[in-house]
């Protein structure tokens, strides 16, 4: 069983969600920034490849097991965009407000507002682990024409969950941590970690 994991993310929202969901496993979570590990380049076209690259990078520089996720929002009318480019959709530096504004502008001409968040989690026991643990999750909804709510992060205020009538930005953290794409991927990952 892994008892210490470096998390390859500088995103405070992701770190909070990961820590909350993994808490029952009593695994010590160490954000890579605490070890002065810079973020890995995300140069791949798939969530899976980016997650693995980030996990391997953090593990190599820390000499510890590492967890990374790659996630984003995929909009049907935009052929899956912004996808792996979600965090930098409006360019550098990363900015949720600018990303949301760009998404709304891109969707102006479309009636189809269906979208889903997608997440891939990867855990490597060492940087060259030939058998990484992989888990994925998806969360389906649609994009509103204006943001609602100030919880969550990223595209959450635009992401409506039809069955709840609420956006990700209106959900309490404990609710989001049960139903989101990351929650689903982490739940699957927890099962794999427990069965190691």
Short mmCIF file of N, CA and C in Angstrom, two decimals:
data_model
loop_
_atom_site.label_atom_id
_atom_site.label_comp_id
_atom_site.label_asym_id
_atom_site.label_seq_id
_atom_site.Cartn_x
_atom_site.Cartn_y
_atom_site.Cartn_z
N UNK A 1 0.85 -1.20 0.00
CA UNK A 1 0.00 0.00 0.00
C UNK A 1 0.89 1.25 0.00
N UNK A 2 0.50 2.21 -0.79
CA UNK A 2 1.21 3.49 -0.83
C UNK A 2 0.79 4.31 0.39
N UNK A 3 1.76 4.87 1.12
CA UNK A 3 1.39 5.69 2.28
C UNK A 3 1.74 7.16 2.10
N UNK A 4 2.42 7.50 0.99
CA UNK A 4 2.76 8.89 0.72
C UNK A 4 2.71 9.11 -0.79
N UNK A 5 2.04 10.18 -1.20
CA UNK A 5 1.87 10.47 -2.62
C UNK A 5 2.17 11.94 -2.89
N UNK A 6 2.99 12.18 -3.88
CA UNK A 6 3.16 13.54 -4.38
C UNK A 6 2.04 13.79 -5.37
N UNK A 7 1.34 14.90 -5.22
CA UNK A 7 0.28 15.25 -6.17
C UNK A 7 0.84 16.27 -7.14
N UNK A 8 0.83 15.90 -8.40
CA UNK A 8 1.42 16.72 -9.46
C UNK A 8 0.40 17.75 -9.95
N UNK A 9 0.14 18.72 -9.10
CA UNK A 9 -0.77 19.80 -9.47
C UNK A 9 -0.48 21.03 -8.63
N UNK A 10 -0.64 22.17 -9.26
CA UNK A 10 -0.53 23.43 -8.52
C UNK A 10 -1.90 24.07 -8.36
N UNK A 11 -2.95 23.37 -8.80
CA UNK A 11 -4.31 23.90 -8.75
C UNK A 11 -4.88 23.66 -7.34
N UNK A 12 -5.10 24.74 -6.60
CA UNK A 12 -5.58 24.63 -5.22
C UNK A 12 -6.92 23.92 -5.13
N UNK A 13 -7.82 24.16 -6.09
CA UNK A 13 -9.13 23.50 -6.08
C UNK A 13 -9.01 22.00 -6.25
N UNK A 14 -8.16 21.58 -7.19
CA UNK A 14 -7.94 20.15 -7.39
C UNK A 14 -7.32 19.51 -6.15
N UNK A 15 -6.33 20.19 -5.56
CA UNK A 15 -5.67 19.65 -4.37
C UNK A 15 -6.66 19.44 -3.23
N UNK A 16 -7.56 20.41 -3.03
CA UNK A 16 -8.57 20.27 -1.97
C UNK A 16 -9.46 19.05 -2.23
N UNK A 17 -9.91 18.90 -3.48
CA UNK A 17 -10.79 17.78 -3.82
C UNK A 17 -10.07 16.45 -3.63
N UNK A 18 -8.84 16.36 -4.11
CA UNK A 18 -8.07 15.12 -3.99
C UNK A 18 -7.82 14.77 -2.53
N UNK A 19 -7.42 15.75 -1.72
CA UNK A 19 -7.17 15.50 -0.30
C UNK A 19 -8.43 15.03 0.41
N UNK A 20 -9.56 15.67 0.11
CA UNK A 20 -10.82 15.31 0.77
C UNK A 20 -11.23 13.88 0.43
N UNK A 21 -11.10 13.50 -0.82
CA UNK A 21 -11.57 12.18 -1.25
C UNK A 21 -10.61 11.07 -0.83
N UNK A 22 -9.31 11.36 -0.78
CA UNK A 22 -8.34 10.33 -0.38
C UNK A 22 -8.13 10.25 1.14
N UNK A 23 -8.71 11.18 1.89
CA UNK A 23 -8.52 11.23 3.35
C UNK A 23 -8.76 9.88 4.05
N UNK A 24 -9.83 9.13 3.69
CA UNK A 24 -10.06 7.86 4.40
C UNK A 24 -8.95 6.82 4.22
N UNK A 25 -8.09 6.97 3.23
CA UNK A 25 -7.02 6.00 2.99
C UNK A 25 -5.79 6.25 3.86
N UNK A 26 -5.77 7.38 4.56
CA UNK A 26 -4.62 7.74 5.40
C UNK A 26 -3.32 7.78 4.60
N UNK A 27 -3.39 8.29 3.39
CA UNK A 27 -2.21 8.50 2.57
C UNK A 27 -1.78 9.95 2.76
N UNK A 28 -0.50 10.15 3.06
CA UNK A 28 0.00 11.51 3.20
C UNK A 28 0.10 12.13 1.80
N UNK A 29 -0.58 13.25 1.61
CA UNK A 29 -0.61 13.95 0.33
C UNK A 29 0.37 15.11 0.39
N UNK A 30 1.29 15.14 -0.55
CA UNK A 30 2.29 16.20 -0.61
C UNK A 30 2.16 16.93 -1.94
N UNK A 31 1.70 18.18 -1.94
CA UNK A 31 1.65 18.92 -3.20
C UNK A 31 3.07 19.10 -3.75
N UNK A 32 3.23 18.95 -5.05
CA UNK A 32 4.58 19.03 -5.63
C UNK A 32 5.27 20.36 -5.36
N UNK A 33 4.51 21.42 -5.20
CA UNK A 33 5.10 22.74 -4.93
C UNK A 33 5.87 22.74 -3.62
N UNK A 34 5.43 21.94 -2.64
CA UNK A 34 6.14 21.87 -1.35
C UNK A 34 7.53 21.28 -1.52
N UNK A 35 7.74 20.54 -2.61
CA UNK A 35 9.04 19.94 -2.88
C UNK A 35 9.79 20.70 -3.97
N UNK A 36 9.27 21.89 -4.29
CA UNK A 36 9.86 22.74 -5.33
C UNK A 36 9.93 22.05 -6.70
N UNK A 37 8.93 21.22 -6.97
CA UNK A 37 8.87 20.55 -8.27
C UNK A 37 8.04 21.43 -9.22
N UNK A 38 8.63 21.85 -10.33
CA UNK A 38 7.87 22.67 -11.28
C UNK A 38 6.82 21.84 -12.01
N UNK A 39 5.81 22.51 -12.53
CA UNK A 39 4.79 21.81 -13.30
C UNK A 39 5.41 21.22 -14.56
N UNK A 40 4.96 20.03 -14.93
CA UNK A 40 5.43 19.38 -16.15
C UNK A 40 4.78 20.04 -17.36
N UNK A 41 5.44 19.96 -18.48
CA UNK A 41 4.84 20.43 -19.72
C UNK A 41 3.70 19.50 -20.11
N UNK A 42 2.60 20.08 -20.55
CA UNK A 42 1.46 19.29 -21.01
C UNK A 42 1.40 19.41 -22.53
N UNK A 43 2.13 18.53 -23.20
CA UNK A 43 2.30 18.64 -24.64
C UNK A 43 1.52 17.60 -25.43
N UNK A 44 0.75 16.79 -24.73
CA UNK A 44 0.06 15.68 -25.40
C UNK A 44 -1.36 16.05 -25.83
N UNK A 45 -1.91 15.21 -26.69
CA UNK A 45 -3.24 15.46 -27.22
C UNK A 45 -4.34 14.76 -26.43
N UNK A 46 -3.95 13.91 -25.47
CA UNK A 46 -4.97 13.19 -24.70
C UNK A 46 -4.78 13.44 -23.21
N UNK A 47 -5.89 13.34 -22.47
CA UNK A 47 -5.86 13.48 -21.02
C UNK A 47 -4.96 12.40 -20.41
N UNK A 48 -5.06 11.18 -20.92
CA UNK A 48 -4.28 10.06 -20.38
C UNK A 48 -2.78 10.33 -20.49
N UNK A 49 -2.32 10.73 -21.66
CA UNK A 49 -0.88 10.96 -21.83
C UNK A 49 -0.39 12.11 -20.95
N UNK A 50 -1.18 13.17 -20.84
CA UNK A 50 -0.79 14.29 -19.98
C UNK A 50 -0.73 13.88 -18.52
N UNK A 51 -1.72 13.11 -18.06
CA UNK A 51 -1.73 12.67 -16.66
C UNK A 51 -0.50 11.81 -16.36
N UNK A 52 -0.19 10.89 -17.25
CA UNK A 52 0.97 10.03 -17.04
C UNK A 52 2.28 10.83 -17.05
N UNK A 53 2.39 11.77 -17.98
CA UNK A 53 3.61 12.59 -18.06
C UNK A 53 3.81 13.39 -16.77
N UNK A 54 2.71 13.94 -16.24
CA UNK A 54 2.81 14.74 -15.01
C UNK A 54 3.18 13.86 -13.81
N UNK A 55 2.56 12.67 -13.73
CA UNK A 55 2.85 11.76 -12.61
C UNK A 55 4.31 11.29 -12.68
N UNK A 56 4.78 10.92 -13.85
CA UNK A 56 6.16 10.45 -14.00
C UNK A 56 7.17 11.57 -13.66
N UNK A 57 6.86 12.78 -14.09
CA UNK A 57 7.71 13.94 -13.83
C UNK A 57 7.84 14.16 -12.31
N UNK A 58 6.71 14.18 -11.61
CA UNK A 58 6.72 14.43 -10.16
C UNK A 58 7.42 13.29 -9.42
N UNK A 59 7.20 12.07 -9.86
CA UNK A 59 7.83 10.92 -9.21
C UNK A 59 9.35 10.94 -9.41
N UNK A 60 9.77 11.27 -10.61
CA UNK A 60 11.21 11.29 -10.90
C UNK A 60 11.93 12.34 -10.05
N UNK A 61 11.31 13.52 -9.91
CA UNK A 61 11.96 14.60 -9.18
C UNK A 61 11.84 14.47 -7.66
N UNK A 62 10.90 13.65 -7.20
CA UNK A 62 10.71 13.48 -5.75
C UNK A 62 11.20 12.13 -5.23
N UNK A 63 11.36 11.17 -6.15
CA UNK A 63 11.70 9.80 -5.78
C UNK A 63 10.61 9.19 -4.89
N UNK A 64 9.38 9.60 -5.13
CA UNK A 64 8.22 9.10 -4.39
C UNK A 64 7.13 8.68 -5.38
N UNK A 65 6.16 7.87 -4.93
CA UNK A 65 5.00 7.62 -5.77
C UNK A 65 4.28 8.95 -6.04
N UNK A 66 3.65 9.05 -7.20
CA UNK A 66 2.99 10.32 -7.56
C UNK A 66 1.64 10.07 -8.19
N UNK A 67 0.77 11.03 -7.96
CA UNK A 67 -0.57 11.03 -8.55
C UNK A 67 -0.71 12.30 -9.38
N UNK A 68 -1.28 12.15 -10.56
CA UNK A 68 -1.59 13.31 -11.38
C UNK A 68 -2.93 13.09 -12.04
N UNK A 69 -3.60 14.18 -12.30
CA UNK A 69 -4.81 14.07 -13.10
C UNK A 69 -4.66 15.01 -14.28
N UNK A 70 -5.37 14.70 -15.32
CA UNK A 70 -5.55 15.68 -16.37
C UNK A 70 -7.05 15.69 -16.64
N UNK A 71 -7.59 16.86 -16.67
CA UNK A 71 -9.03 16.96 -16.81
C UNK A 71 -9.38 18.24 -17.54
N UNK A 72 -10.59 18.28 -18.02
CA UNK A 72 -11.04 19.47 -18.72
C UNK A 72 -12.49 19.31 -19.12
N UNK A 73 -12.98 20.32 -19.78
CA UNK A 73 -14.36 20.30 -20.24
C UNK A 73 -14.37 20.11 -21.75
N UNK A 74 -15.26 19.25 -22.20
CA UNK A 74 -15.38 18.93 -23.62
C UNK A 74 -16.79 19.31 -24.07
N UNK A 75 -16.87 20.22 -25.03
CA UNK A 75 -18.16 20.75 -25.47
C UNK A 75 -18.51 20.14 -26.83
N UNK A 76 -19.69 19.53 -26.90
CA UNK A 76 -20.10 18.81 -28.11
C UNK A 76 -20.05 19.68 -29.36
N UNK A 77 -20.62 20.87 -29.29
CA UNK A 77 -20.71 21.74 -30.47
C UNK A 77 -19.33 22.21 -30.94
N UNK A 78 -18.33 22.14 -30.06
CA UNK A 78 -16.98 22.59 -30.41
C UNK A 78 -16.06 21.40 -30.67
N UNK A 79 -16.65 20.27 -31.04
CA UNK A 79 -15.88 19.05 -31.35
C UNK A 79 -14.96 18.63 -30.20
N UNK A 80 -15.45 18.83 -28.98
CA UNK A 80 -14.69 18.41 -27.80
C UNK A 80 -13.78 19.47 -27.21
N UNK A 81 -13.68 20.62 -27.84
CA UNK A 81 -12.87 21.72 -27.28
C UNK A 81 -13.61 22.28 -26.05
N UNK A 82 -12.89 22.90 -25.14
CA UNK A 82 -11.45 23.10 -25.09
C UNK A 82 -10.64 21.86 -24.73
N UNK A 83 -11.25 20.80 -24.19
CA UNK A 83 -10.55 19.54 -23.95
C UNK A 83 -9.29 19.69 -23.14
N UNK A 84 -8.18 19.13 -23.65
CA UNK A 84 -6.92 19.16 -22.89
C UNK A 84 -6.38 20.57 -22.74
N UNK A 85 -6.93 21.52 -23.48
CA UNK A 85 -6.48 22.91 -23.39
C UNK A 85 -7.36 23.75 -22.46
N UNK A 86 -8.22 23.11 -21.68
CA UNK A 86 -9.20 23.82 -20.85
C UNK A 86 -8.57 24.88 -19.94
N UNK A 87 -7.49 24.55 -19.26
CA UNK A 87 -6.89 25.49 -18.30
C UNK A 87 -6.26 26.70 -18.99
N UNK A 88 -5.85 26.52 -20.25
CA UNK A 88 -5.16 27.59 -20.98
C UNK A 88 -5.94 28.01 -22.23
N UNK A 89 -7.23 27.82 -22.20
CA UNK A 89 -8.06 28.05 -23.38
C UNK A 89 -7.93 29.48 -23.91
N UNK A 90 -7.84 30.44 -23.01
CA UNK A 90 -7.71 31.85 -23.41
C UNK A 90 -6.25 32.31 -23.38
N UNK A 91 -5.31 31.36 -23.30
CA UNK A 91 -3.89 31.71 -23.30
C UNK A 91 -3.30 31.82 -21.92
N UNK A 92 -2.05 32.21 -21.89
CA UNK A 92 -1.31 32.38 -20.63
C UNK A 92 -1.37 33.84 -20.19
N UNK A 93 -1.32 34.13 -18.91
CA UNK A 93 -1.39 33.16 -17.82
C UNK A 93 -2.79 32.57 -17.71
N UNK A 94 -2.89 31.41 -17.06
CA UNK A 94 -4.19 30.75 -16.88
C UNK A 94 -5.13 31.70 -16.16
N UNK A 95 -6.39 31.75 -16.62
CA UNK A 95 -7.36 32.63 -15.98
C UNK A 95 -8.76 32.09 -16.22
N UNK A 96 -9.43 31.68 -15.12
CA UNK A 96 -10.77 31.12 -15.23
C UNK A 96 -11.74 32.08 -15.90
N UNK A 97 -11.70 33.36 -15.53
CA UNK A 97 -12.66 34.34 -16.08
C UNK A 97 -12.47 34.48 -17.59
N UNK A 98 -11.23 34.60 -18.03
CA UNK A 98 -10.97 34.73 -19.47
C UNK A 98 -11.35 33.44 -20.22
N UNK A 99 -11.07 32.29 -19.61
CA UNK A 99 -11.45 31.02 -20.23
C UNK A 99 -12.96 30.91 -20.38
N UNK A 100 -13.68 31.28 -19.33
CA UNK A 100 -15.15 31.24 -19.38
C UNK A 100 -15.69 32.19 -20.44
N UNK A 101 -15.13 33.39 -20.50
CA UNK A 101 -15.59 34.36 -21.49
C UNK A 101 -15.33 33.87 -22.91
N UNK A 102 -14.17 33.25 -23.13
CA UNK A 102 -13.87 32.72 -24.47
C UNK A 102 -14.84 31.61 -24.83
N UNK A 103 -15.12 30.71 -23.87
CA UNK A 103 -16.06 29.62 -24.14
C UNK A 103 -17.43 30.16 -24.51
N UNK A 104 -17.90 31.15 -23.76
CA UNK A 104 -19.21 31.75 -24.07
C UNK A 104 -19.21 32.38 -25.47
N UNK A 105 -18.15 33.06 -25.82
CA UNK A 105 -18.06 33.68 -27.16
C UNK A 105 -18.06 32.62 -28.25
N UNK A 106 -17.31 31.52 -28.03
CA UNK A 106 -17.25 30.44 -29.03
C UNK A 106 -18.61 29.76 -29.21
N UNK A 107 -19.38 29.69 -28.13
CA UNK A 107 -20.68 29.00 -28.18
C UNK A 107 -21.83 29.89 -28.64
N UNK A 108 -21.56 31.17 -28.84
CA UNK A 108 -22.60 32.13 -29.23
C UNK A 108 -23.44 31.67 -30.41
N UNK A 109 -22.81 31.05 -31.38
CA UNK A 109 -23.51 30.68 -32.62
C UNK A 109 -24.20 29.32 -32.54
N UNK A 110 -24.16 28.66 -31.39
CA UNK A 110 -24.69 27.29 -31.30
C UNK A 110 -25.86 27.19 -30.33
N UNK A 111 -26.83 26.35 -30.70
CA UNK A 111 -27.93 26.02 -29.79
C UNK A 111 -27.58 24.83 -28.91
N UNK A 112 -26.76 23.94 -29.44
CA UNK A 112 -26.36 22.74 -28.70
C UNK A 112 -25.36 23.14 -27.62
N UNK A 113 -25.77 23.03 -26.38
CA UNK A 113 -24.90 23.45 -25.26
C UNK A 113 -24.41 22.26 -24.44
N UNK A 114 -24.57 21.03 -24.96
CA UNK A 114 -24.15 19.84 -24.21
C UNK A 114 -22.63 19.82 -24.03
N UNK A 115 -22.23 19.37 -22.84
CA UNK A 115 -20.81 19.31 -22.51
C UNK A 115 -20.60 18.27 -21.42
N UNK A 116 -19.36 17.88 -21.26
CA UNK A 116 -19.02 17.03 -20.12
C UNK A 116 -17.61 17.34 -19.67
N UNK A 117 -17.44 17.22 -18.38
CA UNK A 117 -16.10 17.25 -17.80
C UNK A 117 -15.55 15.83 -17.90
N UNK A 118 -14.25 15.72 -18.13
CA UNK A 118 -13.60 14.41 -18.21
C UNK A 118 -12.32 14.47 -17.39
N UNK A 119 -12.01 13.39 -16.70
CA UNK A 119 -10.83 13.35 -15.84
C UNK A 119 -10.16 11.98 -15.96
N UNK A 120 -8.85 12.01 -16.08
CA UNK A 120 -8.04 10.79 -15.99
C UNK A 120 -7.08 10.97 -14.82
N UNK A 121 -7.04 10.00 -13.93
CA UNK A 121 -6.11 9.97 -12.82
C UNK A 121 -5.06 8.91 -13.08
N UNK A 122 -3.81 9.23 -12.80
CA UNK A 122 -2.73 8.26 -12.96
C UNK A 122 -1.88 8.26 -11.69
N UNK A 123 -1.56 7.07 -11.21
CA UNK A 123 -0.64 6.91 -10.09
C UNK A 123 0.52 6.04 -10.57
N UNK A 124 1.73 6.52 -10.33
CA UNK A 124 2.91 5.71 -10.59
C UNK A 124 3.64 5.48 -9.27
N UNK A 125 4.09 4.26 -9.06
CA UNK A 125 4.83 3.93 -7.84
C UNK A 125 6.26 4.45 -7.91
N UNK A 126 6.77 4.55 -9.13
CA UNK A 126 8.08 5.14 -9.41
C UNK A 126 8.01 5.73 -10.81
N UNK A 127 8.97 6.55 -11.17
CA UNK A 127 8.85 7.28 -12.43
C UNK A 127 8.79 6.38 -13.66
N UNK A 128 9.40 5.18 -13.58
CA UNK A 128 9.38 4.28 -14.73
C UNK A 128 8.43 3.10 -14.52
N UNK A 129 7.45 3.27 -13.67
CA UNK A 129 6.45 2.23 -13.37
C UNK A 129 5.81 1.73 -14.68
N UNK A 130 5.96 0.43 -15.01
CA UNK A 130 5.36 -0.08 -16.23
C UNK A 130 3.87 -0.38 -16.11
N UNK A 131 3.37 -0.35 -14.87
CA UNK A 131 1.96 -0.66 -14.63
C UNK A 131 1.29 0.45 -13.81
N UNK A 132 1.17 1.64 -14.37
CA UNK A 132 0.52 2.72 -13.61
C UNK A 132 -0.94 2.39 -13.34
N UNK A 133 -1.44 2.91 -12.25
CA UNK A 133 -2.87 2.79 -11.96
C UNK A 133 -3.58 3.91 -12.69
N UNK A 134 -4.60 3.57 -13.45
CA UNK A 134 -5.33 4.55 -14.26
C UNK A 134 -6.82 4.47 -13.90
N UNK A 135 -7.43 5.62 -13.73
CA UNK A 135 -8.87 5.68 -13.48
C UNK A 135 -9.43 6.90 -14.21
N UNK A 136 -10.68 6.82 -14.61
CA UNK A 136 -11.28 7.93 -15.34
C UNK A 136 -12.70 8.18 -14.85
N UNK A 137 -13.19 9.37 -15.13
CA UNK A 137 -14.55 9.72 -14.77
C UNK A 137 -15.07 10.82 -15.68
N UNK A 138 -16.38 10.83 -15.88
CA UNK A 138 -17.02 11.86 -16.71
C UNK A 138 -18.24 12.40 -15.96
N UNK A 139 -18.57 13.67 -16.23
CA UNK A 139 -19.67 14.37 -15.56
C UNK A 139 -20.39 15.15 -16.64
N UNK A 140 -21.65 14.82 -16.89
CA UNK A 140 -22.39 15.37 -18.03
C UNK A 140 -23.32 16.51 -17.63
N UNK A 141 -23.40 17.50 -18.51
CA UNK A 141 -24.27 18.63 -18.28
C UNK A 141 -24.36 19.50 -19.52
N UNK A 142 -24.55 20.78 -19.30
CA UNK A 142 -24.61 21.72 -20.42
C UNK A 142 -24.08 23.08 -19.99
N UNK A 143 -23.72 23.87 -20.98
CA UNK A 143 -23.13 25.19 -20.72
C UNK A 143 -24.22 26.26 -20.75
N UNK A 144 -24.30 27.03 -19.67
CA UNK A 144 -25.25 28.14 -19.61
C UNK A 144 -24.74 29.33 -20.42
N UNK A 145 -25.58 30.35 -20.58
CA UNK A 145 -25.19 31.56 -21.30
C UNK A 145 -24.53 32.59 -20.39
N UNK A 146 -24.61 32.37 -19.08
CA UNK A 146 -24.00 33.28 -18.10
C UNK A 146 -23.66 32.47 -16.85
N UNK A 147 -22.62 32.85 -16.13
CA UNK A 147 -22.22 32.09 -14.94
C UNK A 147 -23.23 32.22 -13.79
N UNK A 148 -23.28 31.16 -12.97
CA UNK A 148 -24.11 31.16 -11.76
C UNK A 148 -23.33 30.48 -10.65
N UNK A 149 -23.22 31.16 -9.52
CA UNK A 149 -22.56 30.58 -8.35
C UNK A 149 -21.09 30.94 -8.29
N UNK A 150 -20.55 30.93 -7.08
CA UNK A 150 -19.15 31.30 -6.92
C UNK A 150 -18.35 30.24 -6.18
N UNK A 151 -18.85 29.00 -6.19
CA UNK A 151 -18.09 27.88 -5.63
C UNK A 151 -17.34 27.19 -6.77
N UNK A 152 -16.51 26.24 -6.41
CA UNK A 152 -15.78 25.49 -7.42
C UNK A 152 -14.72 26.35 -8.08
N UNK A 153 -14.34 25.96 -9.27
CA UNK A 153 -13.31 26.67 -10.02
C UNK A 153 -13.46 26.30 -11.49
N UNK A 154 -12.63 26.89 -12.32
CA UNK A 154 -12.68 26.57 -13.75
C UNK A 154 -14.00 26.99 -14.37
N UNK A 155 -14.62 26.06 -15.07
CA UNK A 155 -15.86 26.33 -15.79
C UNK A 155 -17.11 26.02 -14.96
N UNK A 156 -16.92 25.71 -13.66
CA UNK A 156 -18.04 25.30 -12.81
C UNK A 156 -19.23 26.26 -12.83
N UNK A 157 -19.03 27.58 -12.81
CA UNK A 157 -20.20 28.47 -12.80
C UNK A 157 -21.02 28.44 -14.10
N UNK A 158 -20.44 27.92 -15.17
CA UNK A 158 -21.17 27.80 -16.45
C UNK A 158 -21.76 26.42 -16.66
N UNK A 159 -21.34 25.44 -15.85
CA UNK A 159 -21.68 24.04 -16.09
C UNK A 159 -22.93 23.64 -15.32
N UNK A 160 -24.04 23.52 -16.03
CA UNK A 160 -25.32 23.16 -15.42
C UNK A 160 -25.48 21.66 -15.37
N UNK A 161 -25.87 21.16 -14.19
CA UNK A 161 -26.21 19.74 -14.03
C UNK A 161 -27.73 19.68 -14.09
N UNK A 162 -28.30 19.28 -15.25
CA UNK A 162 -29.75 19.38 -15.46
C UNK A 162 -30.59 18.70 -14.39
N UNK A 163 -30.16 17.51 -13.93
CA UNK A 163 -30.99 16.79 -12.96
C UNK A 163 -31.05 17.49 -11.61
N UNK A 164 -30.08 18.37 -11.33
CA UNK A 164 -30.09 19.12 -10.07
C UNK A 164 -30.60 20.54 -10.26
N UNK A 165 -30.54 21.05 -11.50
CA UNK A 165 -30.91 22.43 -11.76
C UNK A 165 -29.90 23.42 -11.19
N UNK A 166 -28.70 22.94 -10.91
CA UNK A 166 -27.66 23.77 -10.32
C UNK A 166 -26.39 23.69 -11.17
N UNK A 167 -25.57 24.73 -11.08
CA UNK A 167 -24.27 24.68 -11.74
C UNK A 167 -23.23 24.12 -10.77
N UNK A 168 -22.08 23.75 -11.33
CA UNK A 168 -20.97 23.34 -10.48
C UNK A 168 -20.57 24.44 -9.52
N UNK A 169 -20.80 25.69 -9.92
CA UNK A 169 -20.49 26.83 -9.08
C UNK A 169 -21.48 27.06 -7.96
N UNK A 170 -22.60 26.34 -7.98
CA UNK A 170 -23.62 26.47 -6.93
C UNK A 170 -23.62 25.27 -5.98
N UNK A 171 -22.79 24.28 -6.26
CA UNK A 171 -22.76 23.08 -5.43
C UNK A 171 -21.86 23.27 -4.22
N UNK A 172 -22.28 22.72 -3.10
CA UNK A 172 -21.41 22.65 -1.92
C UNK A 172 -20.27 21.69 -2.25
N UNK A 173 -19.10 21.93 -1.68
CA UNK A 173 -17.93 21.10 -1.98
C UNK A 173 -18.18 19.63 -1.70
N UNK A 174 -18.89 19.31 -0.60
CA UNK A 174 -19.12 17.90 -0.27
C UNK A 174 -20.02 17.21 -1.28
N UNK A 175 -20.92 17.97 -1.90
CA UNK A 175 -21.78 17.40 -2.95
C UNK A 175 -20.96 17.19 -4.23
N UNK A 176 -20.20 18.21 -4.60
CA UNK A 176 -19.36 18.09 -5.80
C UNK A 176 -18.39 16.92 -5.66
N UNK A 177 -17.85 16.72 -4.46
CA UNK A 177 -16.88 15.65 -4.24
C UNK A 177 -17.50 14.25 -4.27
N UNK A 178 -18.81 14.19 -4.51
CA UNK A 178 -19.47 12.89 -4.67
C UNK A 178 -19.88 12.63 -6.11
N UNK A 179 -20.07 13.70 -6.91
CA UNK A 179 -20.68 13.50 -8.24
C UNK A 179 -19.83 13.98 -9.41
N UNK A 180 -18.75 14.69 -9.16
CA UNK A 180 -17.97 15.26 -10.27
C UNK A 180 -17.15 14.21 -11.00
N UNK A 181 -16.63 14.60 -12.14
CA UNK A 181 -15.73 13.75 -12.93
C UNK A 181 -14.52 13.33 -12.10
N UNK A 182 -13.96 14.26 -11.34
CA UNK A 182 -12.79 13.96 -10.51
C UNK A 182 -13.18 13.01 -9.38
N UNK A 183 -14.35 13.22 -8.80
CA UNK A 183 -14.84 12.33 -7.73
C UNK A 183 -14.99 10.91 -8.26
N UNK A 184 -15.54 10.77 -9.46
CA UNK A 184 -15.73 9.43 -10.04
C UNK A 184 -14.39 8.77 -10.33
N UNK A 185 -13.45 9.54 -10.89
CA UNK A 185 -12.12 8.98 -11.18
C UNK A 185 -11.41 8.61 -9.88
N UNK A 186 -11.50 9.47 -8.87
CA UNK A 186 -10.85 9.18 -7.59
C UNK A 186 -11.48 7.98 -6.89
N UNK A 187 -12.80 7.83 -7.00
CA UNK A 187 -13.46 6.67 -6.38
C UNK A 187 -12.94 5.38 -7.01
N UNK A 188 -12.80 5.39 -8.33
CA UNK A 188 -12.26 4.22 -9.02
C UNK A 188 -10.80 3.99 -8.63
N UNK A 189 -10.06 5.08 -8.45
CA UNK A 189 -8.66 4.98 -8.07
C UNK A 189 -8.51 4.45 -6.64
N UNK A 190 -9.37 4.91 -5.74
CA UNK A 190 -9.35 4.44 -4.35
C UNK A 190 -9.52 2.93 -4.31
N UNK A 191 -10.45 2.42 -5.12
CA UNK A 191 -10.68 0.97 -5.17
C UNK A 191 -9.41 0.25 -5.62
N UNK A 192 -8.73 0.80 -6.62
CA UNK A 192 -7.50 0.16 -7.10
C UNK A 192 -6.38 0.24 -6.05
N UNK A 193 -6.29 1.38 -5.37
CA UNK A 193 -5.27 1.52 -4.32
C UNK A 193 -5.51 0.54 -3.17
N UNK A 194 -6.79 0.33 -2.82
CA UNK A 194 -7.12 -0.56 -1.72
C UNK A 194 -6.83 -2.02 -2.09
N UNK A 195 -6.86 -2.33 -3.39
CA UNK A 195 -6.65 -3.70 -3.83
C UNK A 195 -5.21 -3.99 -4.24
N UNK A 196 -4.30 -3.06 -3.96
CA UNK A 196 -2.89 -3.26 -4.31
C UNK A 196 -2.26 -4.31 -3.43
#
